[in-house]
Amino acid sequence: MQSRSSSSLRQLHVLCMRLIEASKNAPLTAAGAPPQAGEATAGGAAATSAAVHWTYDEAQSGKKK
């Protein structure tokens, strides 16, 4: 059970790191300012979605980093 927990924790860590990177790469709004909390951008949402799906697919295939 412990190895399963550490594997899940590792996957969560990878997901969080990818979400952080995706948010750093999110485009600025039309006004040139970063989006405010709760405000979505198409590029940021796409990057976040890609990170989530890639991590999920990796977890399902059993690959390890």
mmCIF file with all atom_site columns, C-alpha atoms in Angstrom:
data_model
loop_
_atom_site.group_PDB
_atom_site.id
_atom_site.type_symbol
_atom_site.label_atom_id
_atom_site.label_alt_id
_atom_site.label_comp_id
_atom_site.label_asym_id
_atom_site.label_entity_id
_atom_site.label_seq_id
_atom_site.pdbx_PDB_ins_code
_atom_site.Cartn_x
_atom_site.Cartn_y
_atom_site.Cartn_z
_atom_site.occupancy
_atom_site.B_iso_or_equiv
_atom_site.pdbx_formal_charge
_atom_site.auth_seq_id
_atom_site.auth_comp_id
_atom_site.auth_asym_id
_atom_site.auth_atom_id
_atom_site.pdbx_PDB_model_num
ATOM 1  C CA . MET A 1 1  ? 0.000   0.000  0.000   1.00 0.00 ? 1  MET A CA 1
ATOM 2  C CA . GLN A 1 2  ? 2.860   2.371  0.789   1.00 0.00 ? 2  GLN A CA 1
ATOM 3  C CA . SER A 1 3  ? 4.374   2.062  -2.704  1.00 0.00 ? 3  SER A CA 1
ATOM 4  C CA . ARG A 1 4  ? 0.953   2.777  -4.201  1.00 0.00 ? 4  ARG A CA 1
ATOM 5  C CA . SER A 1 5  ? 0.657   5.898  -2.050  1.00 0.00 ? 5  SER A CA 1
ATOM 6  C CA . SER A 1 6  ? 4.114   7.120  -2.991  1.00 0.00 ? 6  SER A CA 1
ATOM 7  C CA . SER A 1 7  ? 3.338   6.476  -6.663  1.00 0.00 ? 7  SER A CA 1
ATOM 8  C CA . SER A 1 8  ? 0.134   8.520  -6.384  1.00 0.00 ? 8  SER A CA 1
ATOM 9  C CA . LEU A 1 9  ? 1.997   11.258 -4.550  1.00 0.00 ? 9  LEU A CA 1
ATOM 10 C CA . ARG A 1 10 ? 4.674   11.304 -7.268  1.00 0.00 ? 10 ARG A CA 1
ATOM 11 C CA . GLN A 1 11 ? 1.977   11.555 -9.965  1.00 0.00 ? 11 GLN A CA 1
ATOM 12 C CA . LEU A 1 12 ? 0.296   14.394 -8.068  1.00 0.00 ? 12 LEU A CA 1
ATOM 13 C CA . HIS A 1 13 ? 3.623   16.197 -7.787  1.00 0.00 ? 13 HIS A CA 1
ATOM 14 C CA . VAL A 1 14 ? 4.256   15.845 -11.537 1.00 0.00 ? 14 VAL A CA 1
ATOM 15 C CA . LEU A 1 15 ? 0.754   17.110 -12.300 1.00 0.00 ? 15 LEU A CA 1
ATOM 16 C CA . CYS A 1 16 ? 1.197   20.130 -10.027 1.00 0.00 ? 16 CYS A CA 1
ATOM 17 C CA . MET A 1 17 ? 4.560   20.987 -11.578 1.00 0.00 ? 17 MET A CA 1
ATOM 18 C CA . ARG A 1 18 ? 3.064   20.803 -15.074 1.00 0.00 ? 18 ARG A CA 1
ATOM 19 C CA . LEU A 1 19 ? 0.122   22.975 -14.058 1.00 0.00 ? 19 LEU A CA 1
ATOM 20 C CA . ILE A 1 20 ? 2.520   25.542 -12.604 1.00 0.00 ? 20 ILE A CA 1
ATOM 21 C CA . GLU A 1 21 ? 4.567   25.545 -15.813 1.00 0.00 ? 21 GLU A CA 1
ATOM 22 C CA . ALA A 1 22 ? 1.382   25.818 -17.913 1.00 0.00 ? 22 ALA A CA 1
ATOM 23 C CA . SER A 1 23 ? 0.230   28.810 -15.866 1.00 0.00 ? 23 SER A CA 1
ATOM 24 C CA . LYS A 1 24 ? 3.618   30.513 -16.329 1.00 0.00 ? 24 LYS A CA 1
ATOM 25 C CA . ASN A 1 25 ? 3.297   30.096 -20.085 1.00 0.00 ? 25 ASN A CA 1
ATOM 26 C CA . ALA A 1 26 ? -0.303  31.330 -20.241 1.00 0.00 ? 26 ALA A CA 1
ATOM 27 C CA . PRO A 1 27 ? -0.702  34.283 -22.599 1.00 0.00 ? 27 PRO A CA 1
ATOM 28 C CA . LEU A 1 28 ? -1.429  37.778 -21.343 1.00 0.00 ? 28 LEU A CA 1
ATOM 29 C CA . THR A 1 29 ? -4.926  39.198 -21.662 1.00 0.00 ? 29 THR A CA 1
ATOM 30 C CA . ALA A 1 30 ? -5.745  41.760 -24.354 1.00 0.00 ? 30 ALA A CA 1
ATOM 31 C CA . ALA A 1 31 ? -4.926  44.570 -21.923 1.00 0.00 ? 31 ALA A CA 1
ATOM 32 C CA . GLY A 1 32 ? -1.440  43.113 -21.451 1.00 0.00 ? 32 GLY A CA 1
ATOM 33 C CA . ALA A 1 33 ? -1.944  42.155 -17.823 1.00 0.00 ? 33 ALA A CA 1
ATOM 34 C CA . PRO A 1 34 ? -1.894  38.620 -16.481 1.00 0.00 ? 34 PRO A CA 1
ATOM 35 C CA . PRO A 1 35 ? -5.399  37.170 -16.013 1.00 0.00 ? 35 PRO A CA 1
ATOM 36 C CA . GLN A 1 36 ? -6.939  37.659 -12.593 1.00 0.00 ? 36 GLN A CA 1
ATOM 37 C CA . ALA A 1 37 ? -8.045  34.789 -10.372 1.00 0.00 ? 37 ALA A CA 1
ATOM 38 C CA . GLY A 1 38 ? -11.057 33.063 -11.888 1.00 0.00 ? 38 GLY A CA 1
ATOM 39 C CA . GLU A 1 39 ? -10.419 34.595 -15.320 1.00 0.00 ? 39 GLU A CA 1
ATOM 40 C CA . ALA A 1 40 ? -9.594  32.048 -18.004 1.00 0.00 ? 40 ALA A CA 1
ATOM 41 C CA . THR A 1 41 ? -7.541  32.436 -21.157 1.00 0.00 ? 41 THR A CA 1
ATOM 42 C CA . ALA A 1 42 ? -7.859  30.105 -24.125 1.00 0.00 ? 42 ALA A CA 1
ATOM 43 C CA . GLY A 1 43 ? -4.117  29.400 -24.261 1.00 0.00 ? 43 GLY A CA 1
ATOM 44 C CA . GLY A 1 44 ? -3.812  28.860 -20.523 1.00 0.00 ? 44 GLY A CA 1
ATOM 45 C CA . ALA A 1 45 ? -6.798  26.530 -20.457 1.00 0.00 ? 45 ALA A CA 1
ATOM 46 C CA . ALA A 1 46 ? -5.447  24.555 -23.419 1.00 0.00 ? 46 ALA A CA 1
ATOM 47 C CA . ALA A 1 47 ? -2.001  24.250 -21.825 1.00 0.00 ? 47 ALA A CA 1
ATOM 48 C CA . THR A 1 48 ? -3.510  23.166 -18.521 1.00 0.00 ? 48 THR A CA 1
ATOM 49 C CA . SER A 1 49 ? -5.798  20.671 -20.244 1.00 0.00 ? 49 SER A CA 1
ATOM 50 C CA . ALA A 1 50 ? -2.857  19.237 -22.213 1.00 0.00 ? 50 ALA A CA 1
ATOM 51 C CA . ALA A 1 51 ? -0.808  18.843 -19.018 1.00 0.00 ? 51 ALA A CA 1
ATOM 52 C CA . VAL A 1 52 ? -3.667  17.073 -17.239 1.00 0.00 ? 52 VAL A CA 1
ATOM 53 C CA . HIS A 1 53 ? -4.396  14.704 -20.128 1.00 0.00 ? 53 HIS A CA 1
ATOM 54 C CA . TRP A 1 54 ? -0.719  13.918 -20.711 1.00 0.00 ? 54 TRP A CA 1
ATOM 55 C CA . THR A 1 55 ? -0.224  13.090 -17.030 1.00 0.00 ? 55 THR A CA 1
ATOM 56 C CA . TYR A 1 56 ? -3.374  10.973 -16.951 1.00 0.00 ? 56 TYR A CA 1
ATOM 57 C CA . ASP A 1 57 ? -2.327  9.071  -20.081 1.00 0.00 ? 57 ASP A CA 1
ATOM 58 C CA . GLU A 1 58 ? 1.141   8.530  -18.617 1.00 0.00 ? 58 GLU A CA 1
ATOM 59 C CA . ALA A 1 59 ? -0.375  7.209  -15.384 1.00 0.00 ? 59 ALA A CA 1
ATOM 60 C CA . GLN A 1 60 ? -2.660  4.843  -17.270 1.00 0.00 ? 60 GLN A CA 1
ATOM 61 C CA . SER A 1 61 ? 0.201   3.432  -19.337 1.00 0.00 ? 61 SER A CA 1
ATOM 62 C CA . GLY A 1 62 ? 2.275   2.749  -16.208 1.00 0.00 ? 62 GLY A CA 1
ATOM 63 C CA . LYS A 1 63 ? 5.302   4.747  -17.376 1.00 0.00 ? 63 LYS A CA 1
ATOM 64 C CA . LYS A 1 64 ? 7.548   6.229  -14.746 1.00 0.00 ? 64 LYS A CA 1
ATOM 65 C CA . LYS A 1 65 ? 9.607   9.377  -14.966 1.00 0.00 ? 65 LYS A CA 1
#
